[in-house]
Coordinates of C-alpha atoms and ligand atoms in Angstrom, one line a residue:
M82 CA -6.3 26.7 14.4
N83 CA -8.3 25.5 11.3
A84 CA -6.4 26.8 8.6
T85 CA -7.8 24.9 5.3
D86 CA -5.5 26.8 3.4
I87 CA -2.1 26.5 3.9
E88 CA -1.4 30.6 3.8
E89 CA -3.4 30.8 6.4
L90 CA -0.4 28.1 8.2
P91 CA 1.4 31.1 11.2
G92 CA 5.0 31.5 9.6
V93 CA 4.1 30.6 6.0
G94 CA 3.9 34.2 4.4
P95 CA 2.9 34.9 0.3
A96 CA 6.7 34.2 -0.8
T97 CA 6.9 31.5 1.2
A98 CA 3.2 29.8 0.4
D99 CA 4.9 29.5 -3.3
K100 CA 8.1 28.1 -3.0
L101 CA 5.7 25.8 -0.2
K102 CA 3.5 25.3 -3.6
D103 CA 5.9 24.9 -5.9
A104 CA 7.7 22.4 -4.2
G105 CA 4.3 20.2 -4.5
Y106 CA 3.1 20.9 -1.4
T107 CA -0.2 22.0 -1.6
D108 CA -2.7 21.2 0.3
L109 CA -1.6 20.9 4.3
M110 CA -1.7 17.3 4.6
A111 CA 1.2 17.4 2.5
I112 CA 2.5 19.5 4.5
A113 CA 1.4 17.5 7.2
V114 CA 3.3 14.4 6.4
T115 CA 6.7 15.5 5.6
A116 CA 9.7 15.5 8.0
P117 CA 11.4 19.3 8.7
Q118 CA 14.3 19.2 7.2
A119 CA 12.2 18.5 3.6
L120 CA 9.7 21.6 4.0
A121 CA 13.3 23.7 4.8
D122 CA 14.9 23.0 1.9
A123 CA 11.8 23.3 0.0
A124 CA 10.8 26.5 1.2
E125 CA 14.1 28.0 1.7
I126 CA 12.9 28.3 5.9
G127 CA 14.7 27.5 9.3
A128 CA 14.5 23.9 11.1
S129 CA 12.6 25.4 13.8
T130 CA 10.4 27.8 11.8
A131 CA 9.2 24.1 9.4
Q132 CA 8.8 22.7 12.3
K133 CA 6.2 24.7 13.8
I134 CA 5.1 25.1 10.5
I135 CA 4.6 21.5 10.1
A136 CA 2.9 21.0 13.6
A137 CA 0.2 23.3 13.2
A138 CA -0.4 22.0 9.9
R139 CA -1.0 18.8 11.3
E140 CA -3.0 20.2 14.5
A141 CA -5.2 22.1 10.8
A142 CA -5.4 18.2 9.9
D143 CA -6.0 17.3 12.4
I144 CA -3.8 14.0 12.3
G145 CA -1.8 12.5 15.3
G146 CA -2.9 13.1 18.3
F147 CA -4.5 10.2 20.9
E148 CA -8.0 9.5 19.7
T149 CA -10.3 8.1 21.9
G150 CA -11.8 4.1 21.4
E151 CA -15.4 6.1 20.4
A152 CA -13.4 8.2 17.6
L153 CA -11.5 4.7 16.2
L154 CA -15.0 3.2 16.3
E155 CA -16.6 6.4 14.6
K156 CA -13.6 5.7 11.9
R157 CA -14.3 2.4 11.7
K158 CA -17.4 3.1 9.8
F159 CA -16.0 4.4 7.0
V160 CA -13.4 1.0 6.7
G161 CA -14.3 -0.1 3.2
K162 CA -14.1 -3.4 1.2
L163 CA -12.8 -3.5 -1.6
T164 CA -13.5 -6.9 -4.0
S165 CA -10.3 -9.5 -4.9
G166 CA -13.5 -10.8 -7.7
A167 CA -13.0 -13.7 -6.0
K168 CA -16.6 -14.0 -4.4
A169 CA -15.3 -16.6 -2.3
L170 CA -11.3 -14.8 -1.3
N171 CA -13.8 -11.5 0.1
E172 CA -16.2 -13.8 2.1
L173 CA -12.0 -14.9 3.7
L174 CA -11.4 -11.4 3.7
G175 CA -14.8 -10.7 5.7
G176 CA -15.9 -8.5 2.2
G177 CA -13.3 -7.8 0.5
F178 CA -10.2 -5.7 0.7
E179 CA -9.9 -3.4 3.5
T180 CA -9.6 0.1 4.0
Q181 CA -7.3 1.6 6.9
A182 CA -5.3 -1.7 7.1
I183 CA -2.4 -2.9 5.1
S184 CA -2.8 -6.2 2.9
E185 CA 0.0 -8.8 2.7
L186 CA 0.1 -11.7 0.3
F187 CA 2.8 -13.9 0.2
G188 CA 4.4 -16.8 -1.4
E189 CA 6.2 -18.9 -4.0
F190 CA 6.8 -17.1 -7.8
G191 CA 3.4 -17.5 -9.5
S192 CA 0.8 -17.6 -6.9
G193 CA -0.8 -14.9 -7.8
K194 CA 0.7 -11.8 -5.8
T195 CA 1.0 -9.8 -8.6
Q196 CA -2.3 -11.1 -10.2
I197 CA -4.3 -10.1 -7.1
A198 CA -2.6 -6.5 -6.8
H199 CA -3.2 -5.9 -10.7
Q200 CA -7.2 -7.5 -10.6
L201 CA -8.3 -4.8 -7.4
A202 CA -6.9 -1.2 -9.2
V203 CA -9.1 -2.5 -12.4
N204 CA -11.8 -3.0 -9.4
V205 CA -10.9 -0.1 -6.7
T206 CA -12.2 2.3 -10.2
L207 CA -15.9 0.5 -10.0
P208 CA -19.0 2.4 -7.8
V209 CA -19.0 1.2 -4.2
D210 CA -22.0 -1.3 -5.2
Q211 CA -20.1 -3.1 -6.9
G212 CA -17.4 -3.4 -5.0
G213 CA -15.0 -0.6 -5.7
L214 CA -14.3 2.4 -4.3
D215 CA -14.5 4.6 -6.9
G216 CA -11.0 5.4 -6.8
G217 CA -7.4 5.4 -8.4
T218 CA -4.4 3.1 -7.4
I219 CA -0.7 4.4 -7.1
W220 CA 1.5 1.6 -7.1
I221 CA 4.6 1.5 -6.4
D222 CA 6.6 -1.3 -9.0
S223 CA 9.8 -2.8 -7.6
E224 CA 10.8 -5.9 -10.2
N225 CA 9.3 -4.0 -12.8
T226 CA 6.4 -6.5 -13.1
F227 CA 3.3 -4.6 -13.7
R228 CA 1.7 -5.4 -16.7
P229 CA -0.7 -2.3 -18.6
E230 CA -1.5 -5.5 -20.7
R231 CA -2.8 -6.7 -17.9
I232 CA -5.0 -4.5 -17.2
S233 CA -7.0 -4.0 -20.4
Q234 CA -7.4 -7.6 -20.7
M235 CA -8.9 -7.5 -16.5
A236 CA -11.0 -4.5 -17.4
T237 CA -12.4 -5.8 -20.9
A238 CA -13.9 -8.9 -19.0
L239 CA -15.1 -6.5 -16.4
E240 CA -16.8 -4.0 -19.1
L241 CA -15.3 -1.6 -18.6
D242 CA -13.0 0.9 -20.7
P243 CA -9.4 0.7 -20.3
D244 CA -8.4 3.4 -21.5
E245 CA -10.3 4.6 -18.4
T246 CA -8.7 2.5 -16.0
L247 CA -5.4 2.8 -16.9
K248 CA -5.4 6.6 -16.6
S249 CA -6.6 6.0 -13.2
I250 CA -3.3 4.0 -12.5
H251 CA -0.1 5.8 -11.8
V252 CA 3.0 3.3 -11.3
A253 CA 6.8 4.0 -10.2
R254 CA 9.1 2.1 -10.3
A255 CA 11.5 2.1 -7.6
F256 CA 15.1 1.3 -8.4
N257 CA 15.8 0.1 -4.8
S258 CA 15.2 0.3 -1.3
H259 CA 15.3 3.7 -0.1
H260 CA 13.7 4.8 -3.4
Q261 CA 10.8 2.9 -2.9
M262 CA 10.7 4.2 0.8
L263 CA 11.4 8.1 -1.1
L264 CA 8.1 6.9 -3.5
A265 CA 5.7 5.6 -0.6
E266 CA 6.3 9.2 0.7
K267 CA 5.6 11.1 -1.9
A268 CA 2.6 9.5 -2.9
M269 CA 1.1 10.9 0.3
E270 CA 1.0 14.0 -1.7
V271 CA -0.6 12.7 -4.3
A272 CA -2.8 10.9 -2.9
K273 CA -5.5 13.1 -3.2
E274 CA -4.7 14.3 -6.2
Y275 CA -5.1 10.6 -8.1
N276 CA -8.2 9.8 -5.8
A277 CA -6.3 7.2 -4.7
R278 CA -8.3 5.1 -3.3
L279 CA -5.7 1.4 -3.2
L280 CA -1.8 1.5 -2.8
V281 CA 0.7 -1.4 -4.0
V282 CA 3.6 -1.9 -3.3
D283 CA 4.9 -5.0 -5.1
S284 CA 6.7 -6.4 -3.7
M285 CA 7.7 -4.2 -1.3
T286 CA 10.9 -6.9 0.9
A287 CA 12.4 -7.8 -2.1
H288 CA 14.9 -4.6 -2.0
F289 CA 15.5 -4.9 1.4
R290 CA 16.1 -8.5 1.2
A291 CA 18.9 -8.7 -1.6
E292 CA 20.6 -5.4 0.0
Y293 CA 20.7 -6.0 3.0
I294 CA 22.0 -9.4 4.0
G295 CA 23.2 -11.6 7.0
R296 CA 22.5 -11.1 10.1
G297 CA 24.9 -8.1 10.9
A298 CA 22.1 -6.0 8.3
L299 CA 19.0 -7.9 9.8
A300 CA 18.2 -5.5 12.3
E301 CA 19.0 -2.8 10.3
R302 CA 16.6 -4.0 7.5
Q303 CA 13.8 -4.7 9.7
Q304 CA 14.3 -1.3 11.6
L305 CA 13.5 0.3 8.0
L306 CA 10.9 -2.0 6.7
N307 CA 9.1 -1.1 10.3
K308 CA 9.3 2.4 9.4
H309 CA 8.4 1.4 5.6
M310 CA 5.3 0.3 7.2
H311 CA 4.3 2.5 8.6
G312 CA 4.7 5.3 6.7
L313 CA 1.9 2.8 4.6
L314 CA -0.1 2.4 7.1
R315 CA -0.6 6.2 7.4
F316 CA -1.7 6.6 3.8
G317 CA -4.3 3.5 4.2
D318 CA -5.6 6.0 7.3
V319 CA -5.2 9.4 5.6
F320 CA -6.9 8.5 2.3
N321 CA -9.0 5.4 3.9
A322 CA -7.7 3.5 1.0
V323 CA -6.9 -0.1 0.7
I324 CA -2.7 -0.8 0.7
C325 CA -2.4 -3.8 -0.8
V326 CA 1.6 -5.2 -0.7
T327 CA 3.2 -8.6 -1.6
N328 CA 6.6 -10.7 0.1
Q329 CA 8.0 -13.1 -0.8
V330 CA 8.3 -16.7 0.7
M331 CA 12.5 -17.9 1.0
A332 CA 13.7 -20.2 -2.1
K333 CA 15.8 -21.5 0.5
P334 CA 16.3 -21.9 4.7
D335 CA 17.5 -18.4 6.4
A336 CA 19.8 -18.2 8.8
F337 CA 17.3 -16.8 10.8
F338 CA 14.0 -18.3 10.7
G339 CA 14.9 -21.7 9.0
D340 CA 11.7 -22.3 7.8
P341 CA 11.2 -21.7 3.8
T342 CA 7.8 -21.4 3.4
R343 CA 8.0 -18.3 6.0
P344 CA 7.0 -14.4 4.0
I345 CA 11.1 -13.0 4.5
G346 CA 10.4 -9.6 7.2
G347 CA 10.0 -12.0 10.0
H348 CA 8.0 -10.6 12.8
I349 CA 7.8 -6.4 12.0
V350 CA 6.5 -7.3 8.0
G351 CA 3.7 -10.1 10.1
H352 CA 2.7 -7.5 13.3
T353 CA 2.6 -4.4 10.8
A354 CA 0.3 -5.8 8.0
T355 CA -3.6 -5.6 9.2
F356 CA -4.3 -9.3 6.9
R357 CA -1.5 -11.6 5.6
L358 CA -3.2 -14.0 2.9
Y359 CA -0.9 -16.8 2.8
L360 CA -1.2 -17.7 -1.8
R361 CA -0.4 -21.5 -3.3
K362 CA -0.8 -22.9 -7.0
S363 CA -2.6 -25.6 -7.2
K364 CA -4.9 -27.4 -10.3
G365 CA -6.0 -25.6 -13.4
G366 CA -4.9 -22.5 -12.8
K367 CA -6.0 -22.3 -9.2
R368 CA -5.1 -20.9 -6.8
I369 CA -5.3 -21.4 -2.4
A370 CA -5.1 -18.0 0.0
R371 CA -4.9 -18.9 3.4
L372 CA -5.9 -16.5 5.8
V373 CA -3.0 -16.1 9.0
D374 CA -3.3 -14.0 12.0
S375 CA -6.1 -11.1 10.9
P376 CA -7.3 -9.2 14.1
N377 CA -11.0 -10.1 14.7
L378 CA -11.8 -13.1 11.2
P379 CA -11.6 -16.8 11.5
E380 CA -8.4 -18.7 9.7
G381 CA -9.7 -20.0 6.9
E382 CA -8.3 -20.9 3.5
A383 CA -10.7 -19.7 0.1
V384 CA -9.8 -21.3 -3.2
F385 CA -9.9 -19.1 -7.0
L386 CA -9.1 -19.4 -10.0
V387 CA -6.6 -16.9 -11.8
D388 CA -7.7 -17.0 -16.1
G389 CA -7.2 -14.8 -18.9
N390 CA -10.0 -12.6 -17.1
G391 CA -8.5 -11.6 -14.2
V392 CA -9.3 -12.8 -10.3
S393 CA -12.5 -15.4 -10.0
D394 CA -14.2 -17.6 -8.6
Ligands
LIG110 P1 6.6 -13.1 -8.4 O1 7.0 -14.4 -6.6 O2 7.9 -14.3 -9.2 O3 6.3 -11.4 -7.8 P2 3.3 -13.3 -8.3 O4 3.3 -14.2 -7.3 O5 3.0 -12.7 -8.2 O6 4.6 -14.2 -8.3 P3 1.9 -13.9 -10.2 O7 2.3 -13.0 -11.2 O8 0.3 -12.7 -10.1 O9 3.6 -14.1 -8.8 O10 1.2 -15.5 -11.1 C1 1.6 -15.7 -12.7 C2 0.9 -16.4 -13.1 O11 -0.8 -16.0 -12.9 C3 1.2 -17.6 -14.3 O12 2.1 -18.3 -13.9 C4 -0.2 -17.8 -14.8 O13 -0.3 -18.3 -14.1 C5 -1.5 -16.7 -13.8 N1 -1.1 -15.5 -15.1 C6 -1.1 -14.7 -15.7 N2 -1.2 -14.0 -16.9 C7 -2.9 -14.9 -17.4 C8 -3.3 -14.4 -18.5 N3 -3.5 -13.4 -18.9 N4 -3.9 -15.6 -18.3 C9 -4.0 -16.6 -17.2 N5 -3.1 -16.2 -16.5 C10 -2.6 -15.6 -15.9
LIG111 MG1 4.7 -11.1 -8.9

């Protein structure tokens, strides 16, 4: 089975192909990562047919199986590094924000999480030899803190065309946690069209935190966050993209996690994120980033600056 086009999938005739395309399933990857019922509804086919089509698309798109260590090492060779704009911060991360991984920025309000995300969205448009990934951004905004004006400022500081930079960023507001998860799925479908090499979810945890309150809701919240993060990780894998998510620290001690400087989301978020940066404010616009729990880098700290031009040393 080596279909390259959705019409070549078994069970997809011309009529079904048209319906699928109308519903946005324009390539194998979009079908491979969708849920059977969603596909069944879109193409007005039975659930079992949908399942077969998805299985064939997965095989053709080469996802979902086991991989050897050798194959994984080969894939690691394609890992890209996106510059943060600050050399010290890049060094802390082993060269920059890695693709095929989730990088979590956590810290209190004003610590620079959203600023770094804006800077990454500008920098990702740079060519590879300048620390970019020559791509665009998909931005899921749950707190209404994306600011196009700030992007323009940062782009101008790098002598980039602000309008071109803004055109490369695709922003969607997430109105609740369920919607946020839907948008993450939607991102899989549009990533290719947008040439997205960066996915930002700012904030990843705010809606979950607001909606699932108290001990009774904790298990469900963690389960959904887990699912959400694995979806994000898959995006990073499939599109060789940087995933940047933000997470607040709790303002007051939590019944479960106690420590007020612990990020919310607990173990689930901590274990799924590949790189965790704890940000805190310092004097004169300076910020301190601490790398915690990295799989292959030592813990350490870096000082960086946030000013009118963006993130720098
Ligand atoms: P929250 O948890 O509230 O979302 P955050 O960690 O996302 O917080 P940011 O929005 O990244 O916080 O940081 C805001 C800070 O960034 C401001 O307090 C200010 O110090 C700095 N900042 C933002 N824009 C500019 C600018 N144009 N010039 C200089 N500094 C700026
Ligand atoms: Mg913010």
